[in-house]
């Protein structure tokens, strides 16, 4: 008895859908586990029972302080930033049709970073600096770099060349880093330490006020990205196919790029130079749920949130006294993965 | 084996048009050397304490340890300007050798991750062997440079795709990110950020004579070795088939060239930090002037690299006195537009 083609297709779609849900649920379970682990770890230890007690309102004031004022906001920030960077990377990879694109490689992160460093150097401490402004400033920096890269890698003859985009990104990053060093040397030692640690990608913005600043940005932009997932599917196909599907290429590409830059910039404003999340999370997600952006975007967001939470937790778990920054942990995981992808790519 | 269409075409056509230009090379060398000596004098004179050129001359022919200016000149300024010359030559020749051997117009010890490899091992040395001598630190830097090179070439030649310049640059960026993250991790864990920052910012401020003397033999030998294999590098730059057809042992030459690059870049980074783009810009400039023969490119690169480094170091002290602008930042600002120009010119082949 032979099944019809339609039946077979339906079956494989069902199979894929089941798989996609399985992936999402696994991510969610892992996330909860790591949230719990993250609440336990840090300079002052909280045992699992203590965490539970505190969560249900029976903690001492010290336990309350540690959990609600330090650990939880930090956990939320790392998850938001991880999700934001991952979705940003996912969009950039789709739009540029370049598997190796990511806000860090393209220099958007360092563009935002430059403005943030400028801004921080005007205020004597981060506490006094009005945090609400940070994402906007970072956005300006990110947009500036994105515009430079777009102009420099666009040519009339062959449009937006993905390879050239990456090379331009690397070069612009080098130039921005040069400027940054010049700026940093004018800072006094205290600020220098703060900025240096910011650049290495630490989750420093971890008060509820900062969470509330970041939250709307990330949520709104991720929802926007999700609404554009069909357009992103079309754009990540061949250019000719996309335009024959009736997508206004240039306009959609611009919208999506704006979303990607906005996400990356807002995240960078709170955590500094965290690279590779935007690269790894979409790749892992694509391998697990397939190339359709309707599932790929949320899976990337979950994967990214999980990744950064893991990195931040492991950094505290392995070296509790010094707290290896999340950015460093992510690079240690991410760079080898990037090299692996590079060795498999055909560019 | 076609490594890169547009680039090899570029090489061939420029070879047909230009050949080599011995007269121009000779002029570049002579004028360059005179300029280097002149700017060494200026470099010794310029700084936080301004010194007359006549005093510089006097301190050289008639040194008087009781005159403060004479001691400044001997203790600080002279080692610094010799270091400029050595380091500029080292980075430039390392870039030239790499560009010739890999036929990669974007090769540079900074872009390919070699500098950050050296920094990584220096961080290891600082953390675990804080009492290490200059020579020991330098050997560590060589090892780091080797690790980075092995990683970059290994990963970009794995897989089926050919080794293109863009693959190398990407692998370089990733390896740099990894090794920089590891160095940062070590620096933060062992509270060495300040000590390491000195290297990372890049520059020759505060260099002392013992440091200069410890890199001098390494860089000199590597430069001489580069000259000795320069003819073979020219042949390799025309393509492996051409080279082996003409009886070159390409494998052996590439190993020797690799060692030369590691020693040059490692020694230079161990005293001056990761100064990028010198190795990228200088060989291109020199190739434009003297043609494609590496027997001319290598010595001219050494001279032009020294000159550029002296100029940049003087600039670093003059832009914002009494502070010193990091040289690596200056070079990035000059080198980046140049990099963009090359990557655009080489076009689709990348």
XYZ file of C-alpha atoms in Angstrom:
697
model
C 0.000 0.000 0.000
C 1.599 3.232 -1.141
C 0.923 6.499 0.563
C 0.151 9.473 -1.633
C 2.675 12.279 -1.860
C 0.334 14.648 -0.054
C -0.003 12.200 2.836
C 3.746 11.784 3.053
C 4.250 15.526 3.109
C 1.632 15.955 5.749
C 3.283 13.286 7.829
C 6.703 14.893 7.578
C 5.244 18.293 8.462
C 3.616 16.755 11.499
C 6.861 15.075 12.411
C 8.731 18.358 12.111
C 6.135 20.198 14.137
C 6.398 17.617 16.926
C 10.157 17.957 16.823
C 9.919 21.732 16.993
C 7.722 21.589 20.059
C 10.053 19.079 21.639
C 12.939 21.465 21.061
C 11.078 24.413 22.554
C 10.052 22.433 25.602
C 13.598 21.155 26.127
C 14.912 24.724 25.918
C 12.313 25.880 28.424
C 13.110 23.075 30.877
C 16.843 23.715 30.620
C 16.159 27.397 31.135
C 14.258 26.786 34.350
C 17.032 24.525 35.578
C 19.650 27.174 34.888
C 17.569 29.942 36.434
C 17.477 27.851 39.577
C 21.198 27.078 39.427
C 21.930 30.732 38.794
C 19.947 31.727 41.863
C 22.181 29.409 43.923
C 25.540 30.509 42.670
C 27.551 33.584 43.301
C 29.924 35.072 45.781
C 27.592 34.395 48.706
C 26.142 30.914 48.464
C 22.447 30.261 48.812
C 21.463 26.621 49.235
C 18.553 25.341 47.088
C 16.307 25.128 50.149
C 17.129 28.694 51.107
C 16.324 29.855 47.566
C 12.938 28.133 47.706
C 12.192 29.559 51.137
C 13.141 33.047 50.015
C 11.069 32.748 46.858
C 8.015 31.910 48.948
C 8.608 34.945 51.118
C 10.191 33.253 54.130
C 13.737 34.455 53.653
C 15.837 36.575 55.942
C 16.360 40.166 54.847
C 19.869 39.321 53.692
C 18.611 36.419 51.585
C 15.860 38.625 50.193
C 18.369 41.264 49.267
C 20.711 38.844 47.500
C 17.976 37.043 45.623
C 15.568 39.806 44.688
C 17.894 42.749 44.330
C 21.005 41.128 42.862
C 20.462 37.664 41.413
C 17.011 37.893 39.844
C 17.498 41.148 37.925
C 20.821 39.829 36.671
C 19.174 36.613 35.515
C 16.434 38.521 33.715
C 18.947 40.854 32.063
C 21.116 37.999 30.803
C 18.085 36.237 29.368
C 16.786 39.388 27.680
C 20.183 40.224 26.242
C 20.757 36.663 25.071
C 17.381 36.597 23.341
C 17.879 40.043 21.813
C 21.334 39.311 20.438
C 20.240 35.942 19.080
C 17.231 37.379 17.239
C 19.401 40.200 15.943
C 21.922 37.683 14.600
C 19.153 35.555 13.129
C 17.775 38.545 11.195
C 21.230 39.628 10.030
C 21.999 36.120 8.775
C 18.713 36.005 6.897
C 18.955 39.469 5.390
C 22.587 39.218 4.321
C 22.255 35.552 3.340
C 25.523 35.122 5.145
C 25.751 32.297 7.639
C 28.569 34.017 9.503
C 26.843 37.365 10.140
C 26.312 38.510 13.720
C 26.169 41.948 15.346
C 29.641 41.445 16.802
C 31.377 40.418 13.576
C 29.671 43.226 11.663
C 30.908 45.819 14.140
C 27.476 47.003 15.272
C 28.351 46.014 18.828
C 31.510 48.088 18.843
C 29.721 51.057 17.265
C 27.219 51.056 20.099
C 30.027 50.446 22.534
C 31.933 53.511 21.396
C 29.004 55.820 22.125
C 28.362 54.161 25.469
C 32.009 54.597 26.456
C 31.807 58.262 25.473
C 28.671 58.650 27.548
C 30.008 56.802 30.585
C 33.126 58.924 30.566
C 30.977 62.011 31.170
C 29.399 60.641 34.334
C 31.330 59.962 37.470
C 29.475 56.742 38.270
C 26.967 54.502 36.581
C 24.512 55.094 39.410
C 24.188 58.779 38.547
C 23.978 58.288 34.813
C 20.407 58.308 33.531
C 20.046 54.717 32.340
C 16.986 55.389 30.244
C 19.106 57.231 27.726
C 21.589 54.416 27.228
C 19.691 52.326 24.675
C 18.987 55.368 22.530
C 22.623 56.388 22.499
C 23.735 52.848 21.766
C 21.184 52.736 18.969
C 22.661 55.877 17.432
C 26.116 54.316 17.498
C 24.899 51.021 16.098
C 22.968 52.715 13.309
C 25.985 54.810 12.421
C 28.163 51.734 11.984
C 25.409 49.836 10.164
C 25.025 52.728 7.726
C 28.782 52.892 7.129
C 28.926 49.155 6.463
C 25.902 49.298 4.176
C 27.335 52.141 2.106
C 30.809 50.641 1.897
C 29.712 47.149 0.964
C 26.996 48.147 -1.487
C 27.893 48.419 -5.128
C 25.616 49.130 -8.043
C 26.934 46.153 -9.946
C 26.340 43.351 -7.511
C 24.200 44.849 -4.778
C 24.940 43.937 -1.183
C 27.862 41.557 -1.354
C 27.738 39.341 1.787
C 31.481 38.648 1.842
C 32.343 42.280 1.501
C 29.886 43.060 4.267
C 31.811 40.832 6.665
C 35.201 42.212 5.630
C 33.935 45.776 5.980
C 32.551 44.883 9.390
C 35.913 43.558 10.573
C 37.643 46.696 9.321
C 35.136 49.093 10.858
C 35.435 47.203 14.145
C 39.194 47.708 14.080
C 38.788 51.444 13.460
C 36.181 51.850 16.184
C 38.334 49.906 18.637
C 41.218 52.241 17.817
C 39.089 55.268 18.658
C 37.884 53.545 21.802
C 41.450 53.010 23.084
C 42.187 56.698 22.525
C 39.078 57.679 24.482
C 39.738 55.208 27.282
C 43.245 56.427 27.958
C 41.801 59.824 28.873
C 39.717 58.267 31.644
C 40.850 58.170 35.245
C 41.865 54.732 36.573
C 38.519 54.007 38.267
C 36.489 54.713 35.188
C 39.070 52.910 33.088
C 38.506 49.745 35.117
C 34.752 50.127 34.819
C 34.830 50.640 31.073
C 37.350 47.826 30.554
C 35.160 45.429 32.456
C 32.146 46.662 30.487
C 33.989 46.021 27.228
C 34.818 42.477 28.262
C 31.083 41.855 28.429
C 29.960 41.731 32.006
C 26.335 41.854 33.025
C 26.736 45.022 35.045
C 23.327 46.552 34.446
C 21.480 44.456 36.948
C 18.976 46.497 38.852
C 15.234 46.329 38.324
C 15.294 49.821 36.879
C 17.617 48.629 34.159
C 15.507 45.549 33.571
C 12.486 47.782 33.053
C 14.425 49.944 30.591
C 15.578 47.010 28.523
C 12.441 44.897 28.668
C 10.160 46.935 26.361
C 12.886 47.352 23.757
C 13.647 43.673 23.522
C 10.061 42.443 23.729
C 8.673 44.930 21.193
C 11.450 44.412 18.691
C 11.275 40.617 18.972
C 7.526 40.754 18.363
C 8.122 42.999 15.346
C 10.711 40.575 14.039
C 8.273 37.718 14.513
C 5.578 39.563 12.532
C 8.119 39.965 9.736
C 9.107 36.295 9.718
C 7.447 35.594 6.347
C 9.287 38.513 4.767
C 12.508 37.243 6.272
C 11.866 33.824 4.729
C 11.486 35.480 1.334
C 14.579 37.661 1.779
C 16.772 34.763 2.771
C 15.981 33.095 -0.530
C 17.582 34.089 -3.773
C 17.069 37.721 -4.672
C 15.169 36.947 -7.879
C 12.806 34.532 -6.168
C 12.160 37.035 -3.418
C 11.215 39.849 -5.770
C 9.058 37.530 -7.871
C 7.182 36.686 -4.666
C 6.189 40.331 -4.574
C 8.316 41.438 -1.652
C 9.571 44.985 -1.821
C 13.139 43.923 -1.155
C 14.822 47.147 -0.260
C 12.102 48.391 2.060
C 11.760 45.093 3.937
C 15.506 44.702 4.183
C 15.758 48.153 5.707
C 13.002 47.491 8.283
C 14.590 44.228 9.292
C 18.049 45.737 9.537
C 16.642 48.470 11.761
C 15.096 45.858 14.044
C 18.369 43.921 14.183
C 20.447 47.005 14.951
C 17.922 48.190 17.551
C 18.041 44.868 19.362
C 21.813 44.603 19.312
C 22.282 48.197 20.413
C 19.888 47.989 23.354
C 21.542 44.797 24.573
C 25.051 46.154 24.194
C 24.114 49.196 26.244
C 23.601 46.938 29.268
C 26.184 44.236 28.857
C 29.010 45.498 26.691
C 30.921 43.424 24.218
C 29.236 40.068 24.211
C 29.969 38.436 20.903
C 29.057 35.155 19.281
C 25.604 34.735 20.896
C 24.051 36.204 17.767
C 26.039 33.742 15.735
C 25.670 30.498 17.630
C 22.070 30.607 18.794
C 20.519 30.961 15.305
C 22.754 28.184 13.962
C 21.831 25.778 16.702
C 18.194 26.721 16.302
C 18.292 26.250 12.533
C 19.755 22.807 12.984
C 17.022 21.905 15.450
C 13.865 23.470 13.992
C 14.672 24.036 10.325
C 14.991 27.185 8.238
C 11.461 28.659 8.485
C 11.733 31.905 10.439
C 8.307 31.487 12.078
C 9.829 28.836 14.317
C 13.457 29.839 13.891
C 13.079 33.269 15.479
C 11.493 32.107 18.752
C 13.836 29.112 18.923
C 16.827 31.434 18.457
C 15.501 33.741 21.151
C 15.145 30.858 23.610
C 18.522 29.425 22.647
C 20.229 32.789 23.033
C 18.633 33.428 26.424
C 19.709 29.982 27.584
C 23.243 30.423 26.251
C 23.901 33.718 27.969
C 22.332 32.589 31.208
C 24.545 29.508 31.114
C 27.635 31.602 30.363
C 26.920 34.034 33.180
C 26.145 31.258 35.657
C 29.180 29.169 34.721
C 31.409 32.235 34.988
C 30.283 32.667 38.591
C 30.267 28.947 39.356
C 33.797 28.161 38.147
C 35.559 31.255 39.488
C 33.323 32.560 42.266
C 35.845 35.105 43.555
C 36.618 36.860 40.275
C 33.479 36.150 38.238
C 34.756 35.482 34.738
C 32.635 37.774 32.565
C 29.856 36.262 30.498
C 31.372 37.789 27.349
C 34.585 35.850 27.909
C 32.739 32.584 28.576
C 30.657 33.042 25.423
C 33.757 33.727 23.328
C 35.416 30.601 24.678
C 32.406 28.547 23.609
C 31.577 30.602 20.531
C 34.882 31.039 18.736
C 35.542 27.312 18.243
C 31.980 26.905 16.995
C 32.510 29.780 14.559
C 35.695 28.135 13.298
C 33.832 24.868 12.872
C 31.137 26.625 10.837
C 33.790 28.376 8.799
C 35.535 25.125 7.964
C 32.231 23.726 6.709
C 31.122 26.804 4.779
C 31.837 27.099 1.093
C 32.615 30.793 0.912
C 45.752 25.211 -7.996
C 43.949 28.498 -8.263
C 43.899 30.195 -4.936
C 42.174 33.318 -5.938
C 41.284 34.293 -9.441
C 41.326 38.012 -9.271
C 44.373 38.183 -7.106
C 46.525 35.850 -9.149
C 45.383 37.694 -12.239
C 46.401 40.886 -10.542
C 49.815 39.461 -9.846
C 50.268 38.223 -13.390
C 49.166 41.388 -15.067
C 51.264 43.551 -12.801
C 54.171 41.246 -13.473
C 53.738 41.667 -17.222
C 53.467 45.404 -16.905
C 55.934 46.248 -14.201
C 58.418 43.390 -13.820
C 60.798 44.517 -11.150
C 62.172 47.973 -10.807
C 65.721 47.799 -9.431
C 66.378 51.519 -9.897
C 63.291 52.513 -7.992
C 64.130 49.949 -5.318
C 67.610 51.395 -4.977
C 66.206 54.924 -4.699
C 63.601 53.817 -2.131
C 66.299 52.174 -0.051
C 68.684 55.130 -0.140
C 66.121 57.860 0.427
C 64.360 55.675 2.992
C 67.542 55.030 4.979
C 68.443 58.720 5.010
C 64.925 59.549 6.179
C 65.095 56.850 8.872
C 68.319 58.319 10.272
C 66.881 61.841 10.151
C 63.660 60.842 11.870
C 65.546 58.822 14.479
C 67.206 62.102 15.382
C 63.857 63.904 15.514
C 62.306 61.052 17.481
C 65.080 61.352 20.060
C 64.543 65.107 20.268
C 60.733 65.110 20.525
C 58.859 64.245 23.695
C 57.632 65.406 27.075
C 60.955 67.159 27.591
C 61.928 68.965 24.422
C 65.536 68.608 23.492
C 67.492 70.464 20.822
C 68.855 68.391 17.944
C 72.272 69.828 18.716
C 72.016 68.401 22.248
C 71.116 65.030 20.749
C 74.216 65.165 18.592
C 76.343 66.300 21.510
C 75.082 63.508 23.766
C 76.089 61.017 21.112
C 79.625 62.259 20.502
C 80.343 63.653 23.923
C 78.201 61.937 26.545
C 78.072 63.607 29.935
C 76.162 61.626 32.589
C 75.717 64.734 34.738
C 73.510 66.478 32.175
C 69.866 65.400 32.678
C 69.057 65.727 29.025
C 71.917 63.424 28.104
C 70.677 60.733 30.487
C 67.115 61.076 29.174
C 68.463 60.630 25.678
C 70.475 57.571 26.562
C 68.064 55.918 28.969
C 64.738 56.548 27.219
C 64.868 58.179 23.834
C 67.574 56.171 22.079
C 66.204 52.750 23.064
C 62.776 53.956 21.991
C 63.788 55.057 18.546
C 65.839 51.913 17.937
C 62.800 49.900 19.022
C 60.656 51.827 16.519
C 63.019 50.896 13.713
C 63.232 47.229 14.698
C 59.521 46.809 15.272
C 58.416 48.660 12.149
C 60.772 46.555 10.059
C 59.641 43.345 11.770
C 55.897 43.861 11.282
C 56.324 45.094 7.699
C 58.572 42.224 6.603
C 56.355 39.689 8.376
C 53.417 41.063 6.362
C 55.391 41.023 3.119
C 56.503 37.407 3.599
C 52.954 36.342 4.460
C 51.409 38.161 1.528
C 53.959 36.649 -0.829
C 53.726 33.089 0.414
C 49.959 32.909 0.747
C 49.157 35.137 -2.235
C 46.723 36.754 0.149
C 46.536 40.532 -0.239
C 44.924 40.833 3.204
C 47.621 39.004 5.150
C 48.882 40.836 8.226
C 49.973 39.523 11.592
C 47.153 41.433 13.315
C 44.346 40.383 11.002
C 45.414 36.741 11.017
C 45.376 36.493 14.794
C 49.140 36.050 15.253
C 49.461 39.169 17.420
C 46.704 38.105 19.779
C 48.300 34.657 20.059
C 51.508 36.289 21.216
C 49.573 38.431 23.705
C 47.796 35.355 25.044
C 51.043 33.601 25.895
C 52.422 36.826 27.400
C 49.367 36.862 29.663
C 50.114 33.249 30.607
C 53.721 34.186 31.321
C 52.651 37.150 33.469
C 50.198 35.036 35.418
C 52.278 31.940 36.086
C 55.896 33.083 35.776
C 55.875 36.718 36.914
C 59.656 36.765 37.304
C 60.326 35.757 33.714
C 63.089 37.510 31.774
C 62.557 39.449 28.530
C 63.968 36.533 26.572
C 61.637 34.093 28.279
C 58.634 36.311 27.600
C 59.692 36.508 23.979
C 59.904 32.722 23.638
C 56.389 32.556 25.097
C 55.280 35.113 22.523
C 56.744 32.938 19.744
C 54.820 29.947 21.049
C 51.619 31.998 21.184
C 52.145 33.234 17.653
C 52.619 29.632 16.576
C 49.433 28.480 18.317
C 47.398 31.211 16.617
C 48.881 30.513 13.203
C 48.253 26.805 13.524
C 44.640 27.458 14.544
C 43.995 29.940 11.728
C 45.578 27.906 8.948
C 44.285 24.637 10.323
C 40.663 25.691 10.478
C 40.613 27.577 7.213
C 42.184 24.719 5.290
C 39.934 22.064 6.829
C 36.920 21.152 4.770
C 36.565 21.031 1.041
C 36.542 24.705 0.148
C 39.767 26.358 -0.982
C 41.702 28.674 1.295
C 40.575 32.122 0.224
C 41.712 35.420 1.742
C 38.302 35.989 3.297
C 38.336 32.575 5.002
C 41.729 33.365 6.470
C 40.603 36.782 7.684
C 37.457 35.330 9.242
C 39.386 32.539 10.914
C 41.830 35.198 12.098
C 39.015 37.268 13.581
C 37.566 34.270 15.410
C 40.925 33.059 16.715
C 41.692 36.624 17.823
C 38.369 36.800 19.648
C 39.035 33.485 21.371
C 42.607 34.224 22.408
C 41.737 37.770 23.468
C 38.903 36.427 25.602
C 41.273 33.915 27.183
C 43.833 36.651 27.851
C 41.141 38.847 29.395
C 39.981 35.933 31.515
C 43.509 35.296 32.767
C 44.049 39.021 33.334
C 40.864 39.380 35.368
C 41.374 36.182 37.351
C 44.966 36.978 38.295
C 44.302 40.715 38.589
C 46.739 41.586 35.848
C 44.532 43.893 33.785
C 46.811 46.867 34.284
C 49.979 44.955 33.426
C 48.424 43.447 30.333
C 46.837 46.726 29.230
C 50.356 48.005 28.647
C 50.849 45.427 25.929
C 47.362 45.537 24.529
C 47.401 49.285 23.904
C 50.574 48.795 21.908
C 53.436 51.184 21.917
C 57.088 51.660 22.676
C 56.883 54.095 25.576
C 59.151 53.156 28.444
C 61.204 50.636 26.502
C 64.619 50.040 28.000
C 67.868 49.064 26.383
C 67.877 45.443 27.684
C 64.536 44.850 25.926
C 65.849 46.308 22.701
C 68.978 44.179 22.948
C 66.944 41.044 23.566
C 64.882 41.432 20.379
C 67.755 42.758 18.263
C 69.402 39.418 17.363
C 66.074 37.663 16.705
C 64.755 40.346 14.402
C 68.108 40.790 12.638
C 68.478 37.080 11.942
C 64.889 36.804 10.753
C 65.315 39.794 8.427
C 68.497 38.307 6.958
C 66.750 34.949 6.556
C 63.856 36.677 4.804
C 66.328 38.238 2.368
C 67.941 34.855 1.729
C 64.642 33.202 0.763
C 63.257 36.279 -1.000
C 63.855 34.855 -4.489
C 61.928 31.709 -3.620
C 59.114 33.799 -2.169
C 58.837 35.661 -5.479
C 58.458 32.330 -7.261
C 55.910 31.027 -4.764
C 53.960 34.259 -5.144
C 53.511 33.332 -8.803
C 51.881 30.030 -7.888
C 52.978 26.710 -6.417
C 53.160 24.995 -9.820
C 55.376 27.690 -11.244
C 57.583 27.521 -8.183
C 57.953 23.752 -8.094
C 58.299 23.719 -11.884
C 61.333 25.930 -11.455
C 62.827 23.480 -8.964
C 61.763 25.177 -5.715
C 61.106 23.053 -2.662
C 57.884 24.910 -1.920
C 57.110 22.973 1.266
C 60.505 23.718 2.792
C 60.385 27.390 1.783
C 56.927 27.749 3.312
C 58.128 26.269 6.606
C 61.124 28.615 6.656
C 58.872 31.551 5.761
C 56.453 30.562 8.511
C 59.253 30.488 11.093
C 60.475 33.900 9.905
C 56.966 35.361 10.324
C 56.544 33.860 13.805
C 59.902 35.158 15.024
C 59.354 38.647 13.587
C 55.788 39.077 14.801
C 56.417 37.348 18.148
C 59.491 39.435 18.964
C 57.813 42.681 17.931
C 54.640 41.962 19.917
C 56.635 40.930 22.982
C 57.966 44.463 23.379
C 55.428 46.690 21.621
C 52.093 44.922 21.756
C 49.820 44.046 18.867
C 50.345 46.835 16.360
C 48.199 45.923 13.385
C 48.037 47.152 9.825
C 51.762 48.033 9.481
C 52.252 44.622 7.950
C 49.247 45.142 5.704
C 49.930 48.631 4.400
C 53.695 48.700 3.935
C 54.138 45.755 1.541
C 51.323 47.057 -0.666
C 52.890 50.474 -0.788
C 56.311 49.018 -1.548
C 54.976 46.636 -4.192
C 53.400 49.604 -5.895
C 56.764 51.376 -6.015
C 59.268 48.605 -6.716
C 57.265 45.899 -8.499
C 56.733 42.267 -7.656
C 60.228 40.980 -6.956
C 60.526 40.093 -3.273
C 64.300 40.589 -3.405
C 63.404 44.285 -3.552
C 60.117 44.192 -1.668
C 61.594 42.743 1.528
C 64.440 45.212 2.153
C 62.302 48.148 1.030
C 59.465 47.008 3.317
C 61.901 46.899 6.213
C 63.010 50.475 5.574
C 59.539 51.871 4.867
C 58.119 50.003 7.881
C 60.797 51.522 10.131
C 60.102 54.971 8.754
C 56.344 54.649 9.200
C 56.754 53.401 12.761
C 59.095 56.289 13.633
C 56.624 58.781 12.166
C 53.688 57.209 13.999
C 55.601 57.189 17.276
C 56.524 60.845 16.884
C 52.882 61.563 16.057
C 51.733 59.583 19.091
C 53.760 61.887 21.326
C 52.785 65.132 19.564
C 49.009 64.745 19.153
C 48.026 65.201 22.761
C 51.001 65.971 24.987
C 51.888 65.062 27.653
C 49.693 61.998 27.024
C 50.689 59.471 24.437
C 48.141 58.362 21.879
C 48.401 54.581 21.437
C 50.243 53.743 18.249
C 47.988 50.794 17.502
C 45.024 53.194 17.393
C 46.859 55.523 15.020
C 47.664 52.659 12.708
C 44.111 51.376 12.824
C 42.813 54.763 11.726
C 45.237 54.808 8.788
C 45.121 51.112 8.018
C 41.387 50.535 8.014
C 40.527 52.698 4.989
C 43.432 51.033 3.247
C 42.126 47.565 4.115
C 38.701 48.526 2.770
C 40.302 49.784 -0.412
C 42.223 46.556 -0.962
C 39.270 44.331 -0.174
C 37.127 46.346 -2.566
C 39.733 46.357 -5.311
C 40.284 42.628 -5.046
C 36.536 42.458 -5.461
C 34.528 39.356 -5.984
C 37.451 36.988 -5.744
C 37.315 37.465 -2.001
